[in-house]
Each structure stands twice: as C-alpha cells, then as structure tokens.
Amino acid sequence: MQIAHRMAELGTETAFEVLARAEALAREGRDIINLGIGQPDFKTPRHIVEAAVKALHDGHHGYTPAPGILGLREAVCRDLESNRGVTVSPECIVVVPGGKVTMFFAIMMFGEAGAEILYPNPGFPIYESVIKFSGATPVPIPLLEERDFSFDAAAVLDSITPRTRLLILNSPANPTGGAIPRETIDELVAGLDRHPHVAVLSDEIYARMTYDGREHVSLLGYPQLRRRLIVLDGWSKTYAMTGWRLGYAVWPESLVEGATRLAINCHSCVNAAAQYAGIAALDGPQDSVGEMVRAFDERRRVIVNGLNAIDGVGCRMPGGAFYAFPNITATGMNARDLQSRLLEEAGIATIAGTSFGAYGEGYLRFSYANSIDNIGRALERMSEFLSKAAAPG
Ligand SMILES: Cc1ncc(COP(=O)(O)O)c(C=O)c1O
C-alpha cells in the first residue's frame, strides 16, 4: 500500500490521547482528576434535548440542504444580531458537524504548496496540523504571556508576505484563555488594509465565555473585513453540546459556494435532529449559558489563585474560555515531563503546552470544566507532588 505523503503531515490533538491514558489508569482503579479535556462538564439543557427528540418523532429523518436548514440559519442570524450586533444574511451561513469542520474547510480552501498561513501559537493544535496537511507553510503568531496571551499586532502585520493567504485568530483562546483586546484588533484590522490579499479566519467558539465584564470583540464588527472574513462558531461550548457535532460559520458571499461544495463532498449535511436542537438552543432561554459561565468564573478564580500559591508555578488570570495556562518553568521540568508525571504520579490529567505548538513550552493547560472539589483536590496533589519533586535526595 502507498498512502499519500501528506498523511505524514497530519497531526493530532493530544487531549484525546491524555483522555485515553487517564481512562486506562481509572480502569486500573486509580483516582484520576481530569483537568485535561476541553469540554463543559454540564449536560445539554433539557429543552434542547427535547427539541431533538421531537424532531425525530416528527419525522425529520432525511437529508437536509447541505448548508443547513433555513430555520437554523435564520436563528443563527438572529443570534448574531442580538449577541454581536451585526446583520448577516442566512445565505452566508454554512452549518457543519462541529466547529472543527469550518477550520478544515477554510484551511483547505486557502492552503497549498507555496502558500503561507498565520496561526496562533500556542493555539488549537488542529490549525497547524491542517495547514501542514494542505501543503502550506504554517507561520506562527506568538502569543505572549506578558500580554496576557495576546499578540503584538505590528509584529503580525510584519510577518505578512505576498504568499500569505490566511490569518487565523482565536479569542477567547484555547489553550491560554487569553482574550485579544479591542485596541490590538483595531490595530491589526487597520493594518490589514495594506494587505487585501489576506483572508481572516476568526475562531469565536468561546465568544459567550468571557469574564469580569469583558466584551467579546467579534471580527464581524469590522465591515471593511467582511468580504474576506470567515467567522467560526458553534454550539459545542456555549450549550454544552460537544457530542452533538454542530457548528457553523459566517462566510463571505464569494466563498459560500466553495464551502457548500466542500460540505457536499464531505458530509452532505448535518444530522437533522441536531439542527432542530440548534434552533431551540439559540431561540430558547439563555439562562443555562449564564449559569455555566458563572460556575466557570468561580472555578477560574479558585484554580488561578490555587496555582499561584504553588511554588514554581505562575498563572495569569484568563479573560475567557475555561482554561488556565500556568508558567511552570520554575519547576525545572519541561511541559511534557510535568504533564506525564502529574498524570502517572499524582493522578491529575493536564495537557503540556507543547501540545499546542512550540511556543507552549514552559506551560501546562488546565481545563477547569470540573467541580470546585476536584479542582481543590488537584491543586493539593500538585502542590504536594512538586514539593516532593523539589526536595533534595
Ligand atoms: C479554539 C477551538 N476551536 C474549535 C473547536 C472545535 O469545536 P467543535 O467541538 O465544535 O468541533 C475547539 C474545541 O475544543 C476549540 O477549542
């Protein structure tokens, strides 16, 4: 057998490997606290589940239009109007099986040998993986701890070349929890005027998860970018629907046809019942979103304060999402070793910063989508583990 060379370029998401190892240890009877996986520990709200059940009983069993049923695309537009204050036509929405699919489509649409794609590093690992798979060259945008994991807009603009096709942004971000401030986005967008050949993919899947009254700055708020802007969002995080596989993107008019063709070639359409659930999520009560974000906020403070109280660990207060990204360089261990020892010796699943790119060395990602109790126990175990590891002899 001879498989295509590009398969060697395809990476993976370590979170799934850590989850498998954590589950294997748990099956052996070990008490593992999982702060590795990036999904809300809440159930999908009941009215959303019921809408899916009703759709099945009502006979919605067939294919739907490839970009999604019109009712869902209209619900997305209403949501964009009320949550981001922007008017978008349902013709520009393409519904896909999860946020990741938009990422894959956008990168494959622009990436090929000779092209360059800018992406955040440390960042969601699939960006770099699919850029390489497409044949394009990944060009990292370093996210800087001293800027609360935002970036220097001037440096990003300087790294644009005639070969740059796509610029990927993610705010609030995985794995850092960083949120890009409005001034930085303003500066970047103003500078992009000089580079009209560069398209932008803005991954806004954590848009509803910001803290301390911080606004979410959507790239949709910049009309001058619209003709070259793809905004990725979905239901996975906001409505605790990771397993439903439901996401969408706002595409520029000129790219909708290409995105739809990719959908037809790949998955035809998203399963119909999930799409009806998606309408119920957007049109129904939003209390569950607020409750979940309030719970995350409380855990955020507990975990960040707890991490900062441990010798050798320093953690910025994240502005969004549900991740803390402490600097662990003073422990004397690298990210991969500390991840592995915390799991095997202390029973805490975390993810090494290097799983999110080379600029993640010296950091660990903690997902605080877990109970306050478990977070507290994990912090105690980590503190004990590090004090023993630091003890002479
Ligand atoms: C930044 C970011 N974008 C996209 C996704 C993908 O979301 P989905 O599960 O809807 O494919 C994730 C999931 O972890 C993410 O962290």
PDB file of C-alpha atoms and ligand atoms in Angstrom, residues 13 38 97-101 103 124 127 170 172-174 203 205-206 232 234-237 242 245-247 323 365, ligand 1:
ATOM      1  CA  GLU A  13      -4.997  16.546  19.399  1.00  0.00           C
ATOM      2  CA  GLY A  38     -11.784  20.757  26.830  1.00  0.00           C
ATOM      3  CA  PRO A  97     -20.755  18.983  12.056  1.00  0.00           C
ATOM      4  CA  GLY A  98     -18.779  20.910  14.720  1.00  0.00           C
ATOM      5  CA  GLY A  99     -16.582  23.990  14.779  1.00  0.00           C
ATOM      6  CA  LYS A 100     -13.598  21.980  13.607  1.00  0.00           C
ATOM      7  CA  VAL A 101     -15.098  21.363  10.197  1.00  0.00           C
ATOM      8  CA  MET A 103     -11.428  25.169  10.285  1.00  0.00           C
ATOM      9  CA  PHE A 124      -5.661  24.927  18.981  1.00  0.00           C
ATOM     10  CA  TYR A 127      -4.707  24.777  12.927  1.00  0.00           C
ATOM     11  CA  ASN A 170      -8.904  32.812  18.160  1.00  0.00           C
ATOM     12  CA  PRO A 172     -11.135  33.903  23.723  1.00  0.00           C
ATOM     13  CA  ALA A 173      -8.482  31.303  23.164  1.00  0.00           C
ATOM     14  CA  ASN A 174      -7.709  27.689  23.680  1.00  0.00           C
ATOM     15  CA  ASP A 203     -12.438  31.280  15.624  1.00  0.00           C
ATOM     16  CA  ILE A 205     -16.244  29.427  19.541  1.00  0.00           C
ATOM     17  CA  TYR A 206     -15.714  30.777  23.110  1.00  0.00           C
ATOM     18  CA  LEU A 232     -16.213  30.101  13.084  1.00  0.00           C
ATOM     19  CA  GLY A 234     -20.897  26.607  17.088  1.00  0.00           C
ATOM     20  CA  TRP A 235     -22.930  25.079  19.844  1.00  0.00           C
ATOM     21  CA  SER A 236     -20.317  22.780  21.439  1.00  0.00           C
ATOM     22  CA  LYS A 237     -19.089  25.029  24.221  1.00  0.00           C
ATOM     23  CA  THR A 242     -19.686  18.794  22.140  1.00  0.00           C
ATOM     24  CA  ARG A 245     -21.404  17.788  16.393  1.00  0.00           C
ATOM     25  CA  LEU A 246     -22.948  21.077  15.404  1.00  0.00           C
ATOM     26  CA  GLY A 247     -21.164  24.232  14.303  1.00  0.00           C
ATOM     27  CA  TYR A 323      -8.609  27.110  30.583  1.00  0.00           C
ATOM     28  CA  ARG A 365      -3.088  23.686  30.160  1.00  0.00           C
TER      29      ARG A 365
HETATM   30  C1  LIG B   1     -10.492  27.063  19.704  1.00  0.00           C
HETATM   31  C2  LIG B   1     -11.392  25.943  19.304  1.00  0.00           C
HETATM   32  N1  LIG B   1     -11.978  25.981  18.116  1.00  0.00           N
HETATM   33  C3  LIG B   1     -12.776  24.996  17.691  1.00  0.00           C
HETATM   34  C4  LIG B   1     -13.016  23.898  18.477  1.00  0.00           C
HETATM   35  C5  LIG B   1     -13.846  22.788  17.924  1.00  0.00           C
HETATM   36  O1  LIG B   1     -15.102  22.704  18.401  1.00  0.00           O
HETATM   37  P1  LIG B   1     -16.077  21.533  17.966  1.00  0.00           P
HETATM   38  O2  LIG B   1     -16.062  20.520  19.066  1.00  0.00           O
HETATM   39  O3  LIG B   1     -17.396  22.194  17.796  1.00  0.00           O
HETATM   40  O4  LIG B   1     -15.579  20.943  16.678  1.00  0.00           O
HETATM   41  C6  LIG B   1     -12.451  23.821  19.750  1.00  0.00           C
HETATM   42  C7  LIG B   1     -12.679  22.636  20.597  1.00  0.00           C
HETATM   43  O5  LIG B   1     -12.006  22.349  21.535  1.00  0.00           O
HETATM   44  C8  LIG B   1     -11.613  24.867  20.167  1.00  0.00           C
HETATM   45  O6  LIG B   1     -11.030  24.840  21.369  1.00  0.00           O
END
